[in-house]
XYZ file of N, CA, C and O in Angstrom:
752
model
N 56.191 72.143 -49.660
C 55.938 71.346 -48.502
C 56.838 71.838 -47.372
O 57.940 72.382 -47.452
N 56.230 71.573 -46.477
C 56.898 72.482 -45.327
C 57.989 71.763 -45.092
O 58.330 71.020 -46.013
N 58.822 71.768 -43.850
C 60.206 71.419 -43.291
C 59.285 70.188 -42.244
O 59.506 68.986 -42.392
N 58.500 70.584 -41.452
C 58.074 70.075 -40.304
C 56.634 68.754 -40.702
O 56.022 68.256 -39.757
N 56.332 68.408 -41.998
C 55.302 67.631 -42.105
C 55.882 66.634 -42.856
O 56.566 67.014 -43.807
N 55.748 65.125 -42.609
C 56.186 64.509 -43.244
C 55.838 63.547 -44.502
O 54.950 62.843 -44.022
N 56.009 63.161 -45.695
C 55.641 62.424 -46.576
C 54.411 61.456 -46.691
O 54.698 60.300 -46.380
N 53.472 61.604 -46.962
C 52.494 60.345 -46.624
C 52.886 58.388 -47.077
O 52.446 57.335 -46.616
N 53.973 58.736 -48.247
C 54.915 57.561 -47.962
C 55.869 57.100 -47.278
O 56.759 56.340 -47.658
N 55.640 57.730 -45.843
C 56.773 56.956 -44.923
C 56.728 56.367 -44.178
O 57.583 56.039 -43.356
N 55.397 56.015 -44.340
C 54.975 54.767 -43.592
C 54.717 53.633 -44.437
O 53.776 53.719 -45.226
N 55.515 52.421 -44.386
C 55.841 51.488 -45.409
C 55.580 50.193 -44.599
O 56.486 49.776 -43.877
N 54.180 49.403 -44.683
C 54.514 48.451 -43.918
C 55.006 47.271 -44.028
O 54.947 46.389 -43.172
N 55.574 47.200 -45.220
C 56.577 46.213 -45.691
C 58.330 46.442 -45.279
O 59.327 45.757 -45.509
N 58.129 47.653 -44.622
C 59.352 47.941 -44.206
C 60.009 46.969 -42.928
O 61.167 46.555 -42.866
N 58.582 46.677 -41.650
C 58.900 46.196 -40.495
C 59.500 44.970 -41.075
O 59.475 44.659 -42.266
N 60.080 44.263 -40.033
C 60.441 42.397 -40.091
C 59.571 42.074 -39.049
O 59.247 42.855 -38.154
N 59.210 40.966 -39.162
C 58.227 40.148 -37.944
C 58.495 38.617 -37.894
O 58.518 37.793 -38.808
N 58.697 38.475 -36.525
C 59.146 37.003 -36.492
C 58.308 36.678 -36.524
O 57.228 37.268 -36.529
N 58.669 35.138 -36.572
C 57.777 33.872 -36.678
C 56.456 33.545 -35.836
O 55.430 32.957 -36.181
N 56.780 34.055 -34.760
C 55.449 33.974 -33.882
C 54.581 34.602 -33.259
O 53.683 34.296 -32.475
N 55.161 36.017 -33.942
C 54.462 37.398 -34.470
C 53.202 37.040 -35.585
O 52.015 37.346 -35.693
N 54.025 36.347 -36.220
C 52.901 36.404 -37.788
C 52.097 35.276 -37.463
O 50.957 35.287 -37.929
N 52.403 34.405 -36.838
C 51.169 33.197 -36.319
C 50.348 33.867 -35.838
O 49.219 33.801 -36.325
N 50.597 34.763 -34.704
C 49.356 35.074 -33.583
C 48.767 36.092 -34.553
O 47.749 36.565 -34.049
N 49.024 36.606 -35.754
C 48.108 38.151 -36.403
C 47.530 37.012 -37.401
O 46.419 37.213 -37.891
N 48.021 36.184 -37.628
C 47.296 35.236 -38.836
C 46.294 34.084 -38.387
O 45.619 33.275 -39.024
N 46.498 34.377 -36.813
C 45.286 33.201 -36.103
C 44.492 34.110 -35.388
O 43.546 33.642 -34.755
N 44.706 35.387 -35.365
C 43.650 36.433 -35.053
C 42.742 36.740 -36.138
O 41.520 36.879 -36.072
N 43.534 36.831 -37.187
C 42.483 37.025 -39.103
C 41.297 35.958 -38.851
O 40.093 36.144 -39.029
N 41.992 34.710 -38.360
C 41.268 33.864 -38.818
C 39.882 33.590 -37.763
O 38.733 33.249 -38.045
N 40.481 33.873 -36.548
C 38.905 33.879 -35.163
C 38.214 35.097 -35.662
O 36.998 34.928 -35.758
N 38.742 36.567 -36.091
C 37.899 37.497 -36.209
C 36.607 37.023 -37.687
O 35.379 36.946 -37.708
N 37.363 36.867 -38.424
C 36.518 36.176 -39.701
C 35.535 35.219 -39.499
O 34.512 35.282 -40.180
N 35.711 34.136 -38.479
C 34.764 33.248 -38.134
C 33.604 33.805 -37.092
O 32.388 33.636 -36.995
N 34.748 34.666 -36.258
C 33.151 35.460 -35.577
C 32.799 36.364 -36.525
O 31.909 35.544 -36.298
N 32.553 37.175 -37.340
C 32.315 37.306 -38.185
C 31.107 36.769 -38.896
O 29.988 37.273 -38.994
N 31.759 35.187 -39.560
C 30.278 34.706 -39.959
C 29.354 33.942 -38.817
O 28.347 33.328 -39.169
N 29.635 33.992 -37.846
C 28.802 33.372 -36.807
C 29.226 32.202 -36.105
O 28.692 31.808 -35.069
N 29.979 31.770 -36.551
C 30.295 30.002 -36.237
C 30.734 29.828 -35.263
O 31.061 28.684 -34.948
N 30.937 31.027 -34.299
C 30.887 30.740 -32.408
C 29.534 30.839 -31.786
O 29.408 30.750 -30.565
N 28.494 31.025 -32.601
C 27.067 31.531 -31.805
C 26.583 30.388 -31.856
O 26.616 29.611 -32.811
N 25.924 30.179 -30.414
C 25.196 29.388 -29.765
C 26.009 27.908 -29.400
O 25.381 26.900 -29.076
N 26.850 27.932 -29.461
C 28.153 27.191 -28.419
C 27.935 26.165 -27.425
O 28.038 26.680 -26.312
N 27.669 24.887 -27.356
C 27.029 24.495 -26.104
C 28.132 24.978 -24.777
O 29.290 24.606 -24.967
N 27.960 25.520 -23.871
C 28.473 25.942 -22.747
C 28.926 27.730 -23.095
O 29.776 28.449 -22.568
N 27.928 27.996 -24.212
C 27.970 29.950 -24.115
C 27.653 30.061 -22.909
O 26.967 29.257 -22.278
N 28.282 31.384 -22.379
C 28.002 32.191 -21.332
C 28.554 31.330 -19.818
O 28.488 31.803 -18.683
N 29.055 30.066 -20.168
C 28.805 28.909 -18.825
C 30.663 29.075 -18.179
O 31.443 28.869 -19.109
N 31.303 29.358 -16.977
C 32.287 29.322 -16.650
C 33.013 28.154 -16.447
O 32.592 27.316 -15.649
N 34.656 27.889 -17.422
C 34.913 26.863 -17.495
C 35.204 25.868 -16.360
O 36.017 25.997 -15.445
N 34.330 24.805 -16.624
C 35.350 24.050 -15.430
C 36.719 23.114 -15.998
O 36.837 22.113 -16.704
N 37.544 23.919 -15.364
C 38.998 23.622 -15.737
C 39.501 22.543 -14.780
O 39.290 22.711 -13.579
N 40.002 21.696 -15.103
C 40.963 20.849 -13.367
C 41.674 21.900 -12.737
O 41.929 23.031 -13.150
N 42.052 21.138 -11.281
C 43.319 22.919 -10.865
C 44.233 22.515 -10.750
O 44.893 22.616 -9.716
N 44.716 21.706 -12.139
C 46.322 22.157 -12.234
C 46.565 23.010 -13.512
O 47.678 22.971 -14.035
N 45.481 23.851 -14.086
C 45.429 24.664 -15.171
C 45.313 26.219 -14.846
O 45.281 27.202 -15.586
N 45.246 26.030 -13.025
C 45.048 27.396 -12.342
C 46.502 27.497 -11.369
O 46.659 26.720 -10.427
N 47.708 28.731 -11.784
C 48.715 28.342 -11.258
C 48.682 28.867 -10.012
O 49.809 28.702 -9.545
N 48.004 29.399 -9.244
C 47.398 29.292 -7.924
C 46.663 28.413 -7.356
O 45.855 28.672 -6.465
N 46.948 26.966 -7.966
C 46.405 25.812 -7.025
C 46.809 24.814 -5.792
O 46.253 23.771 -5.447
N 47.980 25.482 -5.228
C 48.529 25.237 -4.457
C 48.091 25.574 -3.604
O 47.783 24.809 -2.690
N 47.829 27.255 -3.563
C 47.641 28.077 -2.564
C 46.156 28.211 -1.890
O 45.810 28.454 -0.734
N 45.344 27.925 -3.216
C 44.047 27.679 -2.950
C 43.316 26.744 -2.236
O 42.351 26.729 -1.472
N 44.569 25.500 -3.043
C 44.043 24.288 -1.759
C 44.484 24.308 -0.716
O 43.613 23.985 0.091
N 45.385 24.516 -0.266
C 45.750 24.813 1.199
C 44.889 26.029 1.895
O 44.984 25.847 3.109
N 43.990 27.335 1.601
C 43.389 27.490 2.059
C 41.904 26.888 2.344
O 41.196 27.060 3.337
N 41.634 26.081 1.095
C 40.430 25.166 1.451
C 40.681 24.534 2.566
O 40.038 24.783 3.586
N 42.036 23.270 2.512
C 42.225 22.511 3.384
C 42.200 22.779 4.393
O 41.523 22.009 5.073
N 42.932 24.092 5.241
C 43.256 24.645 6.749
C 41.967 25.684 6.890
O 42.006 26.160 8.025
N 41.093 26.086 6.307
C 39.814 26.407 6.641
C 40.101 28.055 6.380
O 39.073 28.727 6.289
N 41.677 28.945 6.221
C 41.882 30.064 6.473
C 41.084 30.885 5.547
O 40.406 30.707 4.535
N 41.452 31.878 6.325
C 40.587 33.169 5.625
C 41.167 34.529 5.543
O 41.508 34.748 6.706
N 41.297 34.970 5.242
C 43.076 35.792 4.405
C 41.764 37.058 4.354
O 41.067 37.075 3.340
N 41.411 38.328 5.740
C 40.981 38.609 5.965
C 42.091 40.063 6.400
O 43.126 39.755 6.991
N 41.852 41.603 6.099
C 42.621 42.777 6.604
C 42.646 42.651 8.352
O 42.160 41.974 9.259
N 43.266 43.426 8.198
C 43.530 43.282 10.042
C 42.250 43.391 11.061
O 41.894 42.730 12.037
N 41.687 44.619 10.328
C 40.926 45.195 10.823
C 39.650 44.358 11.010
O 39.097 44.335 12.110
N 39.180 43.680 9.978
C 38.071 42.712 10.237
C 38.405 41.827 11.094
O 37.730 41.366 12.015
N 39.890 41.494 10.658
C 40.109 40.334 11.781
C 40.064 40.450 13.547
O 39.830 39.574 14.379
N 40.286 41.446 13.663
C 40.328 42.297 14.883
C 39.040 42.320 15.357
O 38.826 41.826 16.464
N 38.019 42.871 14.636
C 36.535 42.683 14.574
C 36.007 41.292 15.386
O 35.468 41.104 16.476
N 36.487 40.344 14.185
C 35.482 39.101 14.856
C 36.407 38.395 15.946
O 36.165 37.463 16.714
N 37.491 39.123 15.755
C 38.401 38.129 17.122
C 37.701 39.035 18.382
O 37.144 38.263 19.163
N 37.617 39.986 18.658
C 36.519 41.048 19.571
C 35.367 40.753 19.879
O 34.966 41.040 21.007
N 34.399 39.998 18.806
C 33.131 39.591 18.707
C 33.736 37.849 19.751
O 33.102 37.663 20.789
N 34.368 37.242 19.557
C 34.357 35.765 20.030
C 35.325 35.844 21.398
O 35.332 34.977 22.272
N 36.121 37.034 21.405
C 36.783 37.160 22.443
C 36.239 36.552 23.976
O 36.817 35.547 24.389
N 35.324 37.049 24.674
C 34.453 36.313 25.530
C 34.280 34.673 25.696
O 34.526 33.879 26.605
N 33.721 34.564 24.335
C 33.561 33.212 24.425
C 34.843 31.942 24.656
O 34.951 30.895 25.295
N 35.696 32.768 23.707
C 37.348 32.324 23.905
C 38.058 32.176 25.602
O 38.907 31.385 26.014
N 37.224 33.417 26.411
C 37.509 33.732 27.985
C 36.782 33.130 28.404
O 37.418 32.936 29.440
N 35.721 32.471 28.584
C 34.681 31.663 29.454
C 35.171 29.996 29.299
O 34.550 29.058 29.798
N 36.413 29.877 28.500
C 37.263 28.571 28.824
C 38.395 28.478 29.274
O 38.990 27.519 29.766
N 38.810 29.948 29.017
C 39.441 29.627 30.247
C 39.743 29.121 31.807
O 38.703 29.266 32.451
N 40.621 28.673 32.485
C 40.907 28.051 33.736
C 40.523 29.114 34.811
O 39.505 29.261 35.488
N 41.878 29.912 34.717
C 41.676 31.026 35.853
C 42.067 32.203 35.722
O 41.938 32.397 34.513
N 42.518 33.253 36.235
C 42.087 34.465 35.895
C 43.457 35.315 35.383
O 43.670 36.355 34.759
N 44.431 34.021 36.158
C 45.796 34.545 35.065
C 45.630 34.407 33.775
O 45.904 35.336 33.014
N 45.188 33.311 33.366
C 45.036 33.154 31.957
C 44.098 34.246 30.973
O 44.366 34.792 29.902
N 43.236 34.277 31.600
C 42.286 35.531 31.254
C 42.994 36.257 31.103
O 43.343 36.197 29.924
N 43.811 37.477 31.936
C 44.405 38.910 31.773
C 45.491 38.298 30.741
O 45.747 39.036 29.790
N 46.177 37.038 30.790
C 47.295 37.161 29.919
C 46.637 37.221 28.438
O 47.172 37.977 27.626
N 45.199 36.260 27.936
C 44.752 36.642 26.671
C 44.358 37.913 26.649
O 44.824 38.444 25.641
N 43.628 38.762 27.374
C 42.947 40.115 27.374
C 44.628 40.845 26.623
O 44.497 41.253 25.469
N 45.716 40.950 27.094
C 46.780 41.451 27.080
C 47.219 41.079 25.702
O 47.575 41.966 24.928
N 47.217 39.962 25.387
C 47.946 39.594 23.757
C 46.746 40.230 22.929
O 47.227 40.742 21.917
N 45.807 40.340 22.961
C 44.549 40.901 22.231
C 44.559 42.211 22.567
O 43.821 42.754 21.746
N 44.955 42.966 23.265
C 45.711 44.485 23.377
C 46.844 44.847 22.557
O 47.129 45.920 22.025
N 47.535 43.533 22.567
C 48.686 44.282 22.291
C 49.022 43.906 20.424
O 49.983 44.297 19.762
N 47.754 42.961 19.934
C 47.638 43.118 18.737
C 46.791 44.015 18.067
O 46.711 44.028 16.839
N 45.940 45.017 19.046
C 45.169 46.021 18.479
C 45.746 47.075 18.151
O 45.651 47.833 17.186
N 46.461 47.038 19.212
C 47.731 48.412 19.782
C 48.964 48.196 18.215
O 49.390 49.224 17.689
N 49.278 47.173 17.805
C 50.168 46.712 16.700
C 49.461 47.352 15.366
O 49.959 48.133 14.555
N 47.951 46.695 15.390
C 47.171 47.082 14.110
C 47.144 48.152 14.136
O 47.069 48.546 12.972
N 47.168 49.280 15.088
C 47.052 50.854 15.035
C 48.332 51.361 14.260
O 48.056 52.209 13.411
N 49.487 51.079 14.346
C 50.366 51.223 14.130
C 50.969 51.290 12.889
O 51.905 52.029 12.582
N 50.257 50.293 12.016
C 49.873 49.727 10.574
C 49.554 50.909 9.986
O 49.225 51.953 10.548
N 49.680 50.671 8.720
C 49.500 51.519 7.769
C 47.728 50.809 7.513
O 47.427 49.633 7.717
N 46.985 51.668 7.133
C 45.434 50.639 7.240
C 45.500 49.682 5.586
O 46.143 50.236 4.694
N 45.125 48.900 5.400
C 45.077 47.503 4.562
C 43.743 47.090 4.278
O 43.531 45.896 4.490
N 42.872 47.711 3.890
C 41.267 47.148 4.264
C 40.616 48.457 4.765
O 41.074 49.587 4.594
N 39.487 48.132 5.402
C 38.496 49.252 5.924
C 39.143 49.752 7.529
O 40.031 49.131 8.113
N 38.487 50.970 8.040
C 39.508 51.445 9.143
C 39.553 50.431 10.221
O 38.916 49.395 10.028
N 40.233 50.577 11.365
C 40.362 49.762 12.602
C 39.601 50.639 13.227
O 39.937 51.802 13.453
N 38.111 49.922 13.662
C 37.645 50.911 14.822
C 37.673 49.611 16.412
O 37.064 49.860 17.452
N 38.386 48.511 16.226
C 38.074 47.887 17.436
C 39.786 48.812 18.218
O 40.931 49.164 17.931
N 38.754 48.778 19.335
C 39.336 49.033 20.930
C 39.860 48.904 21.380
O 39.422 47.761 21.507
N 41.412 48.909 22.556
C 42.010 47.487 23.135
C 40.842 47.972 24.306
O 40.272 49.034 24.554
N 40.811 46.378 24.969
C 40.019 46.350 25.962
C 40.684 46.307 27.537
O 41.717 45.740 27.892
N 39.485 47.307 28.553
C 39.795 47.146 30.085
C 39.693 46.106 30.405
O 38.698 45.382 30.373
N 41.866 45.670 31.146
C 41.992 44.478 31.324
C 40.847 43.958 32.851
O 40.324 42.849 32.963
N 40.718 45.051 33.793
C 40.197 44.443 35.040
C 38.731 44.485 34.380
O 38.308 43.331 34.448
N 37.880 45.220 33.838
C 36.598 45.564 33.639
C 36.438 43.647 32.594
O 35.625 42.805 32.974
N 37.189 43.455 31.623
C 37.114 42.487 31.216
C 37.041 41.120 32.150
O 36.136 40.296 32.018
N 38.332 40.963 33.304
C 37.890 39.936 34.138
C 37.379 39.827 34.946
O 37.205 38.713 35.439
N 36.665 41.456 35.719
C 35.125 41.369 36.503
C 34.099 40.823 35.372
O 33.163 40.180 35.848
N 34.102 40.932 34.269
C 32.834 40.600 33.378
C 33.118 38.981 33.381
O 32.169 38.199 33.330
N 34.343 38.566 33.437
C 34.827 36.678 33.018
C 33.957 36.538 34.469
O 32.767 36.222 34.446
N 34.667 36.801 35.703
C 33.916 36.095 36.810
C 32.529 36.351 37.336
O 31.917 35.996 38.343
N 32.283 37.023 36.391
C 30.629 37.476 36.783
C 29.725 36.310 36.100
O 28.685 35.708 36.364
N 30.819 36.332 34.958
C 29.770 35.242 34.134
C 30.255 33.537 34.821
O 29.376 32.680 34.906
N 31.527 33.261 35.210
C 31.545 32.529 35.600
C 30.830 31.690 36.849
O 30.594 30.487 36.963
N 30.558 32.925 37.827
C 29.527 32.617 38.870
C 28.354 32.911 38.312
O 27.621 32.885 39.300
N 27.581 33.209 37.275
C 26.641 32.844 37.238
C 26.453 31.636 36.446
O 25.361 31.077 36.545
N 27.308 31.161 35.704
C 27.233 29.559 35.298
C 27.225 28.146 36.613
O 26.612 27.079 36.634
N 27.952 28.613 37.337
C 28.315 27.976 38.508
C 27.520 27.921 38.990
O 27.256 26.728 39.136
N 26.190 29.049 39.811
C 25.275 28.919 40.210
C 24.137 28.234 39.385
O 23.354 27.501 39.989
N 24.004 28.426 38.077
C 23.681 27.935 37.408
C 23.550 25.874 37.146
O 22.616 25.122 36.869
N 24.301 25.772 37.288
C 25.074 24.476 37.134
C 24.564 23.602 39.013
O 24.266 22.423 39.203
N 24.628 24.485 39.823
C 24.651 23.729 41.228
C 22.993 23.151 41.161
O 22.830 21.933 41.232
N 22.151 23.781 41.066
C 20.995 22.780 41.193
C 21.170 21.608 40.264
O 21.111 20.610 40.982
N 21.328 21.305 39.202
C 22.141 20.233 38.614
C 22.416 19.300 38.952
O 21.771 18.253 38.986
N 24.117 19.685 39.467
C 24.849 18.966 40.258
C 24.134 18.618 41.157
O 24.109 17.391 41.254
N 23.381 19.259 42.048
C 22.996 18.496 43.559
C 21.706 17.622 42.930
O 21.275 16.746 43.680
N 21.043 17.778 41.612
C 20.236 16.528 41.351
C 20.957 15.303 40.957
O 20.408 14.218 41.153
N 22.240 15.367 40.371
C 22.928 14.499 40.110
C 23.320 13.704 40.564
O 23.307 12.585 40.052
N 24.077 14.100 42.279
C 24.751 13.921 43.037
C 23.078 13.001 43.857
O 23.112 11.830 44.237
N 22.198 13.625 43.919
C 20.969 12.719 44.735
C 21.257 11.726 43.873
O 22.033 10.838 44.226
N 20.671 11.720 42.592
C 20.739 10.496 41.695
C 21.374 9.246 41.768
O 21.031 8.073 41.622
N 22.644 9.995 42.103
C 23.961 8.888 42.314
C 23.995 8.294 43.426
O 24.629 7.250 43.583
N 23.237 8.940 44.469
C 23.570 8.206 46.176
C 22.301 7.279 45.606
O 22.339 6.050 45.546
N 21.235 8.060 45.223
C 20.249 6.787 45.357
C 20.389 5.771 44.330
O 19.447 4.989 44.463
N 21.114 5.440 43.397
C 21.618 4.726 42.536
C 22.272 3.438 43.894
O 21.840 2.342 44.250
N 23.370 4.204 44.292
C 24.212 3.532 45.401
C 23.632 2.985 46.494
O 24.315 2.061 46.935
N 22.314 3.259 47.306
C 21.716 3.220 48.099
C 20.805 1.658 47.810
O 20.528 0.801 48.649
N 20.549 1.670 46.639
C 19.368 0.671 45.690
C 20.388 -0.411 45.296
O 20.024 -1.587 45.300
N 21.563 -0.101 44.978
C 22.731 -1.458 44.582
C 23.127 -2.306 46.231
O 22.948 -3.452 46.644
N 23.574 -1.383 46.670
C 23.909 -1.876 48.582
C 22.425 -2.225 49.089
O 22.630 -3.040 49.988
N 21.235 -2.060 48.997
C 20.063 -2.764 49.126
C 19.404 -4.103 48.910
O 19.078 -5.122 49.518
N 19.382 -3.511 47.631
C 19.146 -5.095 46.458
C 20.206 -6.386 46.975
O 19.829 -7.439 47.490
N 22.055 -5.866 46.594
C 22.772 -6.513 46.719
C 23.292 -7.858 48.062
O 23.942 -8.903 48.035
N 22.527 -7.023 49.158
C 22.208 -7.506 50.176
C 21.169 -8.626 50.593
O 21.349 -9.436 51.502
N 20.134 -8.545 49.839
C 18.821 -9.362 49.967
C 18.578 -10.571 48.795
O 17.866 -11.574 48.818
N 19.598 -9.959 47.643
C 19.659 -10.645 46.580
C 19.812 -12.336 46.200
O 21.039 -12.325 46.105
N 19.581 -13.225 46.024
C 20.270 -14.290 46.040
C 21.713 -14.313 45.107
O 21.655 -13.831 43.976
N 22.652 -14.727 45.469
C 23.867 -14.996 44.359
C 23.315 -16.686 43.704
O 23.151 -17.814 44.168
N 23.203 -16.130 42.630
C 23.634 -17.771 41.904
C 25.130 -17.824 41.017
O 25.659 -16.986 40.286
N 25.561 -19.252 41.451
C 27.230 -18.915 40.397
C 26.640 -19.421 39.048
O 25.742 -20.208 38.746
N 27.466 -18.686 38.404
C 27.736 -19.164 36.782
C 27.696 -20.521 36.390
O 28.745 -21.164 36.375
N 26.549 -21.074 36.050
C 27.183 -21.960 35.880
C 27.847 -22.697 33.898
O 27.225 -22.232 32.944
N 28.782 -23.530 33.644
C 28.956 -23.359 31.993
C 28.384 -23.619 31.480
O 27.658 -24.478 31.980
N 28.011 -23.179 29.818
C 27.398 -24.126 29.425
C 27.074 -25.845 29.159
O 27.907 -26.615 29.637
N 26.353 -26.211 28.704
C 26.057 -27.983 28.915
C 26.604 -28.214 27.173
O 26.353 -27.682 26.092
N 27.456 -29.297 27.662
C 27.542 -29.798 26.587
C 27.445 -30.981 26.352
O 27.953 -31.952 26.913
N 26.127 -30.825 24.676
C 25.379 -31.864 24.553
C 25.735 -33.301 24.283
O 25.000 -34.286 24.343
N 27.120 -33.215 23.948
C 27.901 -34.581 23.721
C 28.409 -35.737 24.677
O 28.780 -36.886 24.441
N 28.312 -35.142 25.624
C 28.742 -35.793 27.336
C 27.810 -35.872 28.050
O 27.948 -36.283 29.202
């Protein structure tokens, strides 16, 4: 026998020691493999069905409910960047006035300009920073056309209301006043 091959008795598996809760988990594995085995897990009411557990059996239920609760959405930069780009506008057409505008146009620059910077986390960053003046010629373009929008409106409104006013100072004039008088009471 050579120098370099070793004995086929030297592997002794009475040699190892095994604790206590070593030999439970290999002696409660004997025992699930044997039962699947003869079948006695098949057809299971709730085979194939995902458990419903309570969530304090999920140790991420803290975190989960607090994103249910606050509505968040734990989204890479880059998407986020995306739909903040997509609503951006709409976010600017409530604005007041036009400082406010360039100052959001500017924080939304200067978090694109940040995300570039990033190592990427998700799919690439292809949003833009955006032209701050080209952006608030587009706010007041749209704003005067809401405005114009809005004035035939208003000036039906504004008729509405005089002739509302016109019909009260009319009436009110020709009207008879009668006073209040209390009710009768039937005992007296």
């Amino acid at each position: 026998m050579a120098e370099h091959e070793l004995p086929l008795t030297f592997y002794n598996p009475a040699a190892f020691a095994f604790d206590t809760e070593t030999v439970i988990a290999l002696m409660s594995d004997a025992q699930i493999r044997s039962a699947i085995d003869r079948g006695e897990f098949d057809n299971l009411p709730g085979a194939g069905k995902p458990l419903d557990l309570p969530d304090r059996h999920d140790p991420d239920w803290w975190l989960k409910s607090l994103v249910k609760r606050e509505g968040l959405a734990m989204l890479p930069p880059s998407i986020e960047l995306r739909k903040d780009d997509a609503a951006l506008d709409e976010q600017l057409d409530q604005l007041p006035n036009e400082a406010a505008v360039r100052r959001a146009v500017k924080e939304f620059n200067e978090r694109v300009i940040w995300a570039r910077y990033q190592p990427p986390a998700g799919p690439p960053l292809i949003t833009m920073p955006r032209d701050i003046e080209a952006t608030v010629a587009a706010w007041a373009d749209r704003r005067a056309a809401r405005a114009e929008e809005a004035r035939p409106e208003a000036e039906e409104a504004r008729a509405r209301k005089e002739a509302r006013t016109n019909e009260r100072h009319r009436r009110g004039f020709f009207r008879k006043r009668t006073r209040r008088q209390p009710p009768r009471n039937p005992e007296t």
